[in-house]
Coordinates of C-alpha atoms in Angstrom, one line a residue:
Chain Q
X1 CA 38.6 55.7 17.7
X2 CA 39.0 57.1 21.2
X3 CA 40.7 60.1 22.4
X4 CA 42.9 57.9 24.3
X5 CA 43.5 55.4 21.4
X6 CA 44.5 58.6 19.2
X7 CA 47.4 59.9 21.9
X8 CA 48.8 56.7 22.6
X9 CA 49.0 56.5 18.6
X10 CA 52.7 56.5 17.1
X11 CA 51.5 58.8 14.5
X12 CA 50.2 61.7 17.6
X13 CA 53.2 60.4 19.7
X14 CA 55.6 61.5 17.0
X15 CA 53.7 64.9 16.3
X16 CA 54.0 65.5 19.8
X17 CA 57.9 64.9 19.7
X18 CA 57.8 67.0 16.6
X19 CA 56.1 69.6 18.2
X20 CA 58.1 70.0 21.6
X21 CA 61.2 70.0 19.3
X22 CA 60.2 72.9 17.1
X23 CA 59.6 74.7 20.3
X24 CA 63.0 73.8 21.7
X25 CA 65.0 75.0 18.6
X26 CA 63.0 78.4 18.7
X27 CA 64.4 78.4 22.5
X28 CA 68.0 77.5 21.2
X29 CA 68.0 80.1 18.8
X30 CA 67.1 82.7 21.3
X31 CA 69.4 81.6 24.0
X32 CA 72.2 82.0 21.6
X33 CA 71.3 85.5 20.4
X34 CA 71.2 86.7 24.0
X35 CA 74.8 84.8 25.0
X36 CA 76.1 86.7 21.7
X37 CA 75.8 89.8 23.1
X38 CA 78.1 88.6 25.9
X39 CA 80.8 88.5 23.0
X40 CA 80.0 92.5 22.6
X41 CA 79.2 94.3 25.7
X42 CA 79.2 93.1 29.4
X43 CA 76.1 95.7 30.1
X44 CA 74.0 94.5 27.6
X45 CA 74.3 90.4 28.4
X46 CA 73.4 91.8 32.0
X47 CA 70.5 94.1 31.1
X48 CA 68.7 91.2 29.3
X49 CA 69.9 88.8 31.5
X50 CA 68.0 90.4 34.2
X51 CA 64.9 91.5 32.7
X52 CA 65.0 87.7 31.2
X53 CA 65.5 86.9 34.9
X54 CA 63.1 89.0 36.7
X55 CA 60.0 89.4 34.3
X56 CA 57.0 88.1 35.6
X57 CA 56.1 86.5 32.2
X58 CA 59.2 85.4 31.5
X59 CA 59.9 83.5 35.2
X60 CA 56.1 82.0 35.8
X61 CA 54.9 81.4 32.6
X62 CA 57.7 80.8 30.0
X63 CA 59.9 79.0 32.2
X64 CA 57.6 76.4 33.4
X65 CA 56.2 75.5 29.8
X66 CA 60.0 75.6 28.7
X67 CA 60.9 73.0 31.6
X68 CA 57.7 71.4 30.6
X69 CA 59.0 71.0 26.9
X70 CA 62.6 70.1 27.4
X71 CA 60.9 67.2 30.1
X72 CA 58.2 66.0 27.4
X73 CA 60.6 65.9 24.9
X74 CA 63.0 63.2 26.7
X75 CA 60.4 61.4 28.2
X76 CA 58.7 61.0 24.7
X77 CA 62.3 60.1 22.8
X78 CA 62.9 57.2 25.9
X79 CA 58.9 56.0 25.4
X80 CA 59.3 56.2 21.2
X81 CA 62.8 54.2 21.8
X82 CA 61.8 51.5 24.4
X83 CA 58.7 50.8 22.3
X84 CA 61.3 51.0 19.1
X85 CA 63.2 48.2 20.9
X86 CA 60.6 45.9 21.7
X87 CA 59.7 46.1 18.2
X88 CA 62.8 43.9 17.2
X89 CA 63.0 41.3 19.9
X90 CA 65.5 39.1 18.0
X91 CA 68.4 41.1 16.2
X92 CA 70.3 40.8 12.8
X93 CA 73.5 38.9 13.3
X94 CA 74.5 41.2 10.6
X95 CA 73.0 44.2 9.6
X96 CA 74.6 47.3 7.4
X97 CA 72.5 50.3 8.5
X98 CA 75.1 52.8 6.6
X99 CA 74.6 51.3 3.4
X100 CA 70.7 52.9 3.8
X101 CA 70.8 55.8 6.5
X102 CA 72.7 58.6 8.2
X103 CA 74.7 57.5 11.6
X104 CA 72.4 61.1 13.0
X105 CA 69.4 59.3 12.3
X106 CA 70.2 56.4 13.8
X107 CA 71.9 57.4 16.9
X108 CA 69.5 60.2 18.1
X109 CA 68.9 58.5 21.5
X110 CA 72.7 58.5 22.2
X111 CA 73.2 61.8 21.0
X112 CA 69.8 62.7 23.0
X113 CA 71.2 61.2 26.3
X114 CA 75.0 63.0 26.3
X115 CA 72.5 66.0 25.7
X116 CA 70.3 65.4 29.0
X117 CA 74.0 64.7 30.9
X118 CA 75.2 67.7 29.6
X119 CA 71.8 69.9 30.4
X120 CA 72.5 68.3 33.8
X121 CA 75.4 70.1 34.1
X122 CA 74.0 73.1 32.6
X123 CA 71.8 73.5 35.3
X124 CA 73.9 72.3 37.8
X125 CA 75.8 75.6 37.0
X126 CA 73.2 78.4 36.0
X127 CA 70.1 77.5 37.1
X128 CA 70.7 76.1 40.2
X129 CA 72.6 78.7 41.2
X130 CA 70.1 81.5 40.1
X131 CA 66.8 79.6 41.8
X132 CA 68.9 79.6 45.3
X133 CA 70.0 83.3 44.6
X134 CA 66.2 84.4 43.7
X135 CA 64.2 81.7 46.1
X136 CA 66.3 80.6 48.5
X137 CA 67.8 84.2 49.4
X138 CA 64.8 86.2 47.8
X139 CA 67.4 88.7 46.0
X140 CA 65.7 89.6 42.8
X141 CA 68.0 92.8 42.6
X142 CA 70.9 91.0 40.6
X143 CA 73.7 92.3 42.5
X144 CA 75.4 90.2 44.9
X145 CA 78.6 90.5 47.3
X146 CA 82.0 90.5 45.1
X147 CA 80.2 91.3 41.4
X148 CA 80.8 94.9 40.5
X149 CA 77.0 95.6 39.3
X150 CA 74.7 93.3 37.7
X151 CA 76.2 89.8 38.4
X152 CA 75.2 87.8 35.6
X153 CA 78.5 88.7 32.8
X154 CA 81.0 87.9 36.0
X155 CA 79.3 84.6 36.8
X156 CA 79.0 83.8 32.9
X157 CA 82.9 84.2 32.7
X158 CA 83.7 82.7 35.6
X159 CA 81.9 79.3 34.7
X160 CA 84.4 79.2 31.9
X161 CA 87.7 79.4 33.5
X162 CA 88.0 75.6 33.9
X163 CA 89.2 73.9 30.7
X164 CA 87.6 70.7 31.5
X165 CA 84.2 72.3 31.9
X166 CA 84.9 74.1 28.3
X167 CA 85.9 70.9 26.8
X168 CA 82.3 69.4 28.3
X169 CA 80.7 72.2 26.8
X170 CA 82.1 72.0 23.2
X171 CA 81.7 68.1 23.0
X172 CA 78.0 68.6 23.8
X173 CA 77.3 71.1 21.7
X174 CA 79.1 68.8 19.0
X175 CA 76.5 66.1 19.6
X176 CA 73.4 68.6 19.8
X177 CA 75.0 69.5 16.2
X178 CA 74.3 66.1 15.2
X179 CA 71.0 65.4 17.0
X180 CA 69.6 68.5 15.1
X181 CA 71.3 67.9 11.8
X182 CA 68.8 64.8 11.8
X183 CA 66.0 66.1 14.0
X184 CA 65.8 69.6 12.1
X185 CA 64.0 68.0 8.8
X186 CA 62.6 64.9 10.5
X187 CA 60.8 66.8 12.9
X188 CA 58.9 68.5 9.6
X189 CA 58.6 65.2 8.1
X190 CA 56.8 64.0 11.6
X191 CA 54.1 66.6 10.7
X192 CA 53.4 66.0 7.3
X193 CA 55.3 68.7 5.7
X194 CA 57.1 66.9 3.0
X195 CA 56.8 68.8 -0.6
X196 CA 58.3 71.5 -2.6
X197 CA 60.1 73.3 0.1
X198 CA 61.6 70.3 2.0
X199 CA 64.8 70.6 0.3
X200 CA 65.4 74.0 1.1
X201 CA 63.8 73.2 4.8
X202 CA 66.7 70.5 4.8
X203 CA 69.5 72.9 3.9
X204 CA 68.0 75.0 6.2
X205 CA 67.7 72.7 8.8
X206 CA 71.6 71.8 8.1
X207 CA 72.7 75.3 8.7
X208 CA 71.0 76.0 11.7
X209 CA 72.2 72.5 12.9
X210 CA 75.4 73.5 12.4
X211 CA 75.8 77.6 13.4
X212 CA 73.9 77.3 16.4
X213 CA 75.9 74.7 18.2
X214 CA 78.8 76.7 16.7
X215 CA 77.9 79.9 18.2
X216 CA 77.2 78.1 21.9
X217 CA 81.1 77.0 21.4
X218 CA 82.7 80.1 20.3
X219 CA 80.9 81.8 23.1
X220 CA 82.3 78.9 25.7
X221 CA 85.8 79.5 23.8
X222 CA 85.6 83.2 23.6
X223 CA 85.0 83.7 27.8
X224 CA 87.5 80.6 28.4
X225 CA 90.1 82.5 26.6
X226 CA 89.5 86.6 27.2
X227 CA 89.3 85.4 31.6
X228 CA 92.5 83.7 31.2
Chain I
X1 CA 82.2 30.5 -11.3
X2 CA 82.1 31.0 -7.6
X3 CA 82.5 29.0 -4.2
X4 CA 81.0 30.7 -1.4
X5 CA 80.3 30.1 2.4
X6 CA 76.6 30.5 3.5
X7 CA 76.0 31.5 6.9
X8 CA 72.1 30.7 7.0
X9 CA 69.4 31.1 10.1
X10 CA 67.8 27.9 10.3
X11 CA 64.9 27.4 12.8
X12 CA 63.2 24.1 12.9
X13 CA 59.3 25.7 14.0
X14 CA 58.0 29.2 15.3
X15 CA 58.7 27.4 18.9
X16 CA 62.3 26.5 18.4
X17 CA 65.4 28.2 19.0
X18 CA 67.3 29.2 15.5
X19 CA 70.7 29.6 14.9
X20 CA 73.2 30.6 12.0
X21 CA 74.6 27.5 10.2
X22 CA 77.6 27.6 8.0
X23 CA 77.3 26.0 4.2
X24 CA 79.9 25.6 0.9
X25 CA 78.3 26.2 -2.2
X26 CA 80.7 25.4 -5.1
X27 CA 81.0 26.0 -9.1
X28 CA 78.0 29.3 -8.6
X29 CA 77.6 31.3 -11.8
X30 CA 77.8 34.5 -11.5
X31 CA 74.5 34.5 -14.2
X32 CA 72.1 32.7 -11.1
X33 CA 70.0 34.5 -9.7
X34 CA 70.4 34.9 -5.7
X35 CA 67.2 32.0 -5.5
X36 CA 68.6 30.2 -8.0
X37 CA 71.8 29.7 -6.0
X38 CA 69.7 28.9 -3.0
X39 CA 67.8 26.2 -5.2
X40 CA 71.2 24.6 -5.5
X41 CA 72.2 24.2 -1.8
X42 CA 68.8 23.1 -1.4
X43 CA 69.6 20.3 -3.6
X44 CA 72.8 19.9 -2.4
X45 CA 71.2 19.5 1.2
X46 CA 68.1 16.9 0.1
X47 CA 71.2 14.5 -2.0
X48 CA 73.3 14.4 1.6
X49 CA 69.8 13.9 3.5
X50 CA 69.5 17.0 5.0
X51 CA 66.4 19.9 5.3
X52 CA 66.4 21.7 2.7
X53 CA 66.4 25.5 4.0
X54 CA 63.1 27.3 3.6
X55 CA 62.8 30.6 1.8
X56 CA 59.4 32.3 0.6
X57 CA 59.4 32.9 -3.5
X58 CA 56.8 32.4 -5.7
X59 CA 56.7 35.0 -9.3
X60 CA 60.5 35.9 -9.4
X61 CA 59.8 38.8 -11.4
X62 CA 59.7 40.9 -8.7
X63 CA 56.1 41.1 -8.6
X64 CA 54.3 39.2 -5.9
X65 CA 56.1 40.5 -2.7
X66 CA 56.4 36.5 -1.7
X67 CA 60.2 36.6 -1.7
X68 CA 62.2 38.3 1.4
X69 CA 65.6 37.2 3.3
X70 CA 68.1 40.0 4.7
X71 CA 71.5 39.2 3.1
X72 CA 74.9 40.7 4.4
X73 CA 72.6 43.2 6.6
X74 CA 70.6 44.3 3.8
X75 CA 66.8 44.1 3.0
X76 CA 66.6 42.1 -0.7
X77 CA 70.7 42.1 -0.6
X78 CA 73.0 45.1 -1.8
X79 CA 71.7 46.0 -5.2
X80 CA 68.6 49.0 -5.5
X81 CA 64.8 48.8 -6.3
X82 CA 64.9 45.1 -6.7
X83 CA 63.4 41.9 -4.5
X84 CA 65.8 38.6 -3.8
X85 CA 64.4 37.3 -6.8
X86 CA 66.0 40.0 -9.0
X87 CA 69.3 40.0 -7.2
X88 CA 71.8 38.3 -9.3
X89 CA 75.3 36.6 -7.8
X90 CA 77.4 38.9 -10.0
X91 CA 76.6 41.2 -7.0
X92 CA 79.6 39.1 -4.9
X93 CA 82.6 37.7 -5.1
X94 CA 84.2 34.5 -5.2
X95 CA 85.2 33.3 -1.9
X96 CA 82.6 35.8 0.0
X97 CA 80.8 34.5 3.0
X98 CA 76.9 36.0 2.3
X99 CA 75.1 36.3 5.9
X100 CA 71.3 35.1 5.4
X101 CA 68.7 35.6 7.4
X102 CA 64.6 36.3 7.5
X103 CA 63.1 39.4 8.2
X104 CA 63.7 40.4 11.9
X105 CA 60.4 42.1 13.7
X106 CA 58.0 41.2 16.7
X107 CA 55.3 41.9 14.5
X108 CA 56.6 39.4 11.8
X109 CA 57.7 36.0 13.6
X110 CA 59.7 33.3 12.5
X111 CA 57.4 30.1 11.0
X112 CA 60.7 28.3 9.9
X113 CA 64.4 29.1 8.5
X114 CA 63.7 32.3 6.4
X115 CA 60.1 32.3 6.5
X116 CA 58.2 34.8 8.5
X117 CA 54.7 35.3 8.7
X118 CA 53.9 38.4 7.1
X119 CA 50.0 38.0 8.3
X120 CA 50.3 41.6 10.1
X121 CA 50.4 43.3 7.3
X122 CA 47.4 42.0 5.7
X123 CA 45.8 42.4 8.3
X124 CA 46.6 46.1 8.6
X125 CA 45.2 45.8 4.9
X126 CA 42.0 44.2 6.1
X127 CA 41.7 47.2 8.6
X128 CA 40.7 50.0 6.2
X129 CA 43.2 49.3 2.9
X130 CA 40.1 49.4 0.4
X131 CA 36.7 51.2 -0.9
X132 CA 33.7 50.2 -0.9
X133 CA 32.0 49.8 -3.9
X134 CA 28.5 48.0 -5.0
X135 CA 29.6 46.2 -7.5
X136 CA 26.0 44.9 -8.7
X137 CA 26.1 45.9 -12.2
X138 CA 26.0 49.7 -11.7
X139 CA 29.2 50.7 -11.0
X140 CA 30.4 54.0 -12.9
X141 CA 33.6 54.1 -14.9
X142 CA 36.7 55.1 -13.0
X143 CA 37.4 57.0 -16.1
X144 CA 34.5 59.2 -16.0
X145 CA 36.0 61.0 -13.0
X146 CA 38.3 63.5 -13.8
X147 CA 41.8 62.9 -11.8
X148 CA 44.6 65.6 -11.8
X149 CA 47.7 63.8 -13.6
X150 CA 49.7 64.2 -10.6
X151 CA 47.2 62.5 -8.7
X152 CA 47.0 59.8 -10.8
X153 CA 50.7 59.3 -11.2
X154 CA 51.1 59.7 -7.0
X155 CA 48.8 57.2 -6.2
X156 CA 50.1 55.1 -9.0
X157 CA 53.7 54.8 -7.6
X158 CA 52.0 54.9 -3.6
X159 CA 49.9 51.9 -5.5
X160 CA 52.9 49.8 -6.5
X161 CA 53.6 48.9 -3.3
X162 CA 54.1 45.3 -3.5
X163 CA 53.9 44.3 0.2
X164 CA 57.2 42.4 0.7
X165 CA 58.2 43.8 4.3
X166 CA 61.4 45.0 3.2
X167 CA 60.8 48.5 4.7
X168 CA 59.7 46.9 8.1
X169 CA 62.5 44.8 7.6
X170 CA 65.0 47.5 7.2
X171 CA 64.1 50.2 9.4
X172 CA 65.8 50.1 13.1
X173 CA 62.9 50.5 14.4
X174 CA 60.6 47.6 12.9
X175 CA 58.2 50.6 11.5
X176 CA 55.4 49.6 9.1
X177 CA 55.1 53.5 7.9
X178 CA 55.7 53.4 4.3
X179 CA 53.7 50.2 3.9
X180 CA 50.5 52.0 5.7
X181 CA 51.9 55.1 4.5
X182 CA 51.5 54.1 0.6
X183 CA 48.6 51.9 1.2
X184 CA 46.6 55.0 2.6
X185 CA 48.3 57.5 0.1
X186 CA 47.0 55.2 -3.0
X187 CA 43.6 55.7 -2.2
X188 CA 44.1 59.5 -0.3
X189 CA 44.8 60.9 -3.6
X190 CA 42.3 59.4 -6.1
X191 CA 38.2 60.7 -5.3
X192 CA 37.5 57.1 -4.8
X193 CA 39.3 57.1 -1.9
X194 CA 37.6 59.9 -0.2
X195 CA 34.2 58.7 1.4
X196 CA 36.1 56.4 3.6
X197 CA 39.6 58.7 3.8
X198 CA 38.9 59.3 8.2
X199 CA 38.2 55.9 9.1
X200 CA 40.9 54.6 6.8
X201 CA 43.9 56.0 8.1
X202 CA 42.8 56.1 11.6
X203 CA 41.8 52.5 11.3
X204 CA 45.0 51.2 9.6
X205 CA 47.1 53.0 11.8
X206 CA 45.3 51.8 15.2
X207 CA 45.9 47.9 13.4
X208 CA 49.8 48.9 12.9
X209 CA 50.0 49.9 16.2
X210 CA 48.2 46.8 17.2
X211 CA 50.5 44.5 15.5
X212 CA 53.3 46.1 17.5
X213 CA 55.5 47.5 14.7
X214 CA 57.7 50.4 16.4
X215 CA 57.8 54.1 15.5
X216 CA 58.9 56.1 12.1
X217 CA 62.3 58.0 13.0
X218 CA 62.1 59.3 9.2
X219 CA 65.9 57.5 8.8
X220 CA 64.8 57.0 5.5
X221 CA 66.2 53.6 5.2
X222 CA 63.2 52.3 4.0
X223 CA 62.7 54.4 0.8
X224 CA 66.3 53.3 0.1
X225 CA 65.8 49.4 0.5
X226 CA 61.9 49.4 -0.8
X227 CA 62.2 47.2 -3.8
X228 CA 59.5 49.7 -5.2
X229 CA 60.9 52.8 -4.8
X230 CA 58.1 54.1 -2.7
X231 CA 59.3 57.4 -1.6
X232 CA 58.9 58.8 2.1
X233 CA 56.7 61.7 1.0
X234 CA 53.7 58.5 1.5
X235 CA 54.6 58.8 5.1
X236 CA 54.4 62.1 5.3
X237 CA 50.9 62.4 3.3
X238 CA 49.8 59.6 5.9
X239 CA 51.0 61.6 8.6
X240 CA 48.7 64.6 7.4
X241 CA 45.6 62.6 6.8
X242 CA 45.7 60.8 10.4
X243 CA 45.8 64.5 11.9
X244 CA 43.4 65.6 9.4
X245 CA 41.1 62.4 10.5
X246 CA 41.9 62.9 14.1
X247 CA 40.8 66.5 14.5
X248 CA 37.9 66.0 12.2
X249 CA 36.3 63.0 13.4
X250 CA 33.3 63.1 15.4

């Protein structure tokens, strides 16, 4: 077989989605342990916010494979599900997928797409934002006009005033809780790794599903409530 | 005894149009089996001069594969590990309406009513689903080679696999994984199997991808519906042997 044959493969095309996926929940978990401290002291979020920000290895080398994952991973999921659909050409007139599967599993585009809205938004409000302050104006100093210090804490909080936007936030993070409850053990299952451990990988998959999400929503609710 | 309404996909030819048609069935024991009630509307339909509805069966012992049909949105109906064949009508209720229809996928097209082609899948077969063996006399005992009980047991369940479709049938996305995925497992885990292990997998899996199944989402529905019980640990040993193959071969 051909190298090309092999990547257009659904077998590699799955690894691949299996792969970018792992990656992504090791960036989740991360992101959420850094927003934590924002919970327990305003200096610390900013410290690490603006080494995270300013760090050579961190801004031209982790960032672009990270926006490089996060791209690969939705691109695959829409190639897997287009290819997924022209599998079936004609549909049942009736068909019972609960009596056999999880609504996760058979939902993850939907759930995948209120995700790619939602990082929409996400970056419509942080990273945005930071690429004009650091690009655009070329300040890398993290201090800007009407922030006391570092500015990263004040414009965390002040993203989370608005209700609406904290009601966004939690929804989303309700339907990442569901894309990973599913994606957590299929993603091992995509690389082979079905054994002895896969039911503790599953319950472990099912916590993480659900106490990272958690933690993203407590953190929204947390700022929402302490600025008002 | 039961009356029930069939609502039944009949399709004249692959090149038709199909459509659901609505039937009464009266006076149905509840001791028929599922084919054995569609034997009697077929009777029914021949006395009134209609076609009869066509339906693959041939064993009904649930052994051959032949039998298929997807009734009330459910591969082989709503009972566990067993084909059409073995579903019995104590499974409904007097007065139900039972939805009937064949085995939806691109890769398995309709030839007429309830009957699919199922061709694809013998030909994934074709594509690698076998050893090679000289078989001129001085072929050496399978039993002389010693095989790990495990092993043995593995590819014994991977092996009874009957080929009915039910897990292509199933899954939401028309996937052929368990099928390929127990075919290549039965002979992955046996030292038979080994000499031809690469080009195996890699060739069974470029035919499945030919024949335009979709991709595994690991729902699992197909483990749950496979008349067999062929469990999903067969993808996932497939999975590791087409990596294995991919990285390995020259």
């Amino acid at each position: 077989m051909s190298k090309s044959g092999i990547l257009k493969s659904t077998i590699a095309r799955k690894v691949a989605m299996a792969l970018s996926a792992f990656f992504l929940m090791v960036f989740l978990l991360q992101h959420l342990i850094i927003n934590s401290t924002s919970m327990v002291s305003a200096d610390t979020f900013n410290d690490i916010s603006h080494f995270m920000g300013t760090n050579f290895l961190i801004q031209y080398i982790l960032q672009p494979v990270l926006l490089f994952g996060v791209v690969f991973h939705f691109i695959m999921g829409f190639v897997l599900e287009l290819k997924n659909r022209k599998s079936r050409s004609v549909k049942y007139a009736k068909n019972n997928g609960a009596a056999n599967s999880s609504w996760m599993s058979r939902n993850m585009i939907l759930t995948g797409v209120v995700i790619l809205a939602f990082l929409g938004l996400h970056f419509y409000d942080f990273w945005i934002p930071e690429l004009i302050t650091k690009f655009g104006q070329g300040n890398w100093s993290g201090v800007v006009e009407g922030h006391e210090g570092l500015r990263y804490f004040g414009e965390l909080q002040h993203k989370f005033v608005d209700p609406v936007r904290v009601g966004i936030y939690c929804l989303s993070f309700i339907l990442l809780s569901l894309h990973l409850l599913h994606g957590f053990s299929s993603a091992f299952q995509s690389v082979g790794a079905n054994n002895k451990y896969t039911r503790g990988l599953k319950n472990f998959g099912i916590a993480y599903a659900v106490l990272v999400p958690l933690g993203f929503v407590v953190i929204a609710l947390f700022h929402h409530f302490n600025h008002c | 005894m039961m009356n029930l309404t069939l609502r039944i996909w009949r399709q004249k030819d692959s090149n038709s149009k199909g459509r659901m048609v609505d039937y009464k069935v009266t006076d149905i024991s509840e001791h028929m089996s599922f084919l054995e009630m569609m034997d009697v509307l077929n009777e029914q339909l021949v006395n009134s001069g209609e076609e009869p509805v066509a339906f693959d069966h041939d064993c009904r012992e649930g052994i051959c594969g032949m039998c298929s049909l997807y009734i009330n949105g459910e591969a082989h109906g709503p009972d566990r590990a067993i084909t059409t064949c073995q579903l019995h009508m104590r499974s409904f209720k007097d007065g139900d309406t039972i939805t009937i229809e064949p085995w939806r996928a691109t890769a398995f097209p309709v030839i007429k009513d309830l009957i699919v082609d199922r061709m694809a899948l013998e030909r994934i077969q074709h594509a690698g689903g076998f050893i090679s063996v000289n078989t001129s006399g001085n072929t050496q005992d399978a039993n002389s080679l010693p095989i790990s009980k495990i092993n043995a047991d593995e590819a014994m369940d991977a092996a009874a696999c009957i080929g009915c479709g039910a897990c292509v049938a199933t899954c939401k996305n028309a996937s052929a994984m368990l099928f390929v995925g127990a075919k290549v497992s039965q002979y992955a885990l046996l030292p038979q199997g080994q000499v031809e292990a690469k080009e195996r997998v890699l060739n069974m899996v470029a035919q499945m991808d030919k024949e335009g199944f979709g991709n595994c989402t690991n729902t699992g529905a197909c483990e749950v519906e496979c008349p067999k019980g062929i469990s999903l640990e067969n993808i996932a040993r497939m999975n590791r042997e087409y990596l294995k193959a991919s990285i390995l071969s020259k």
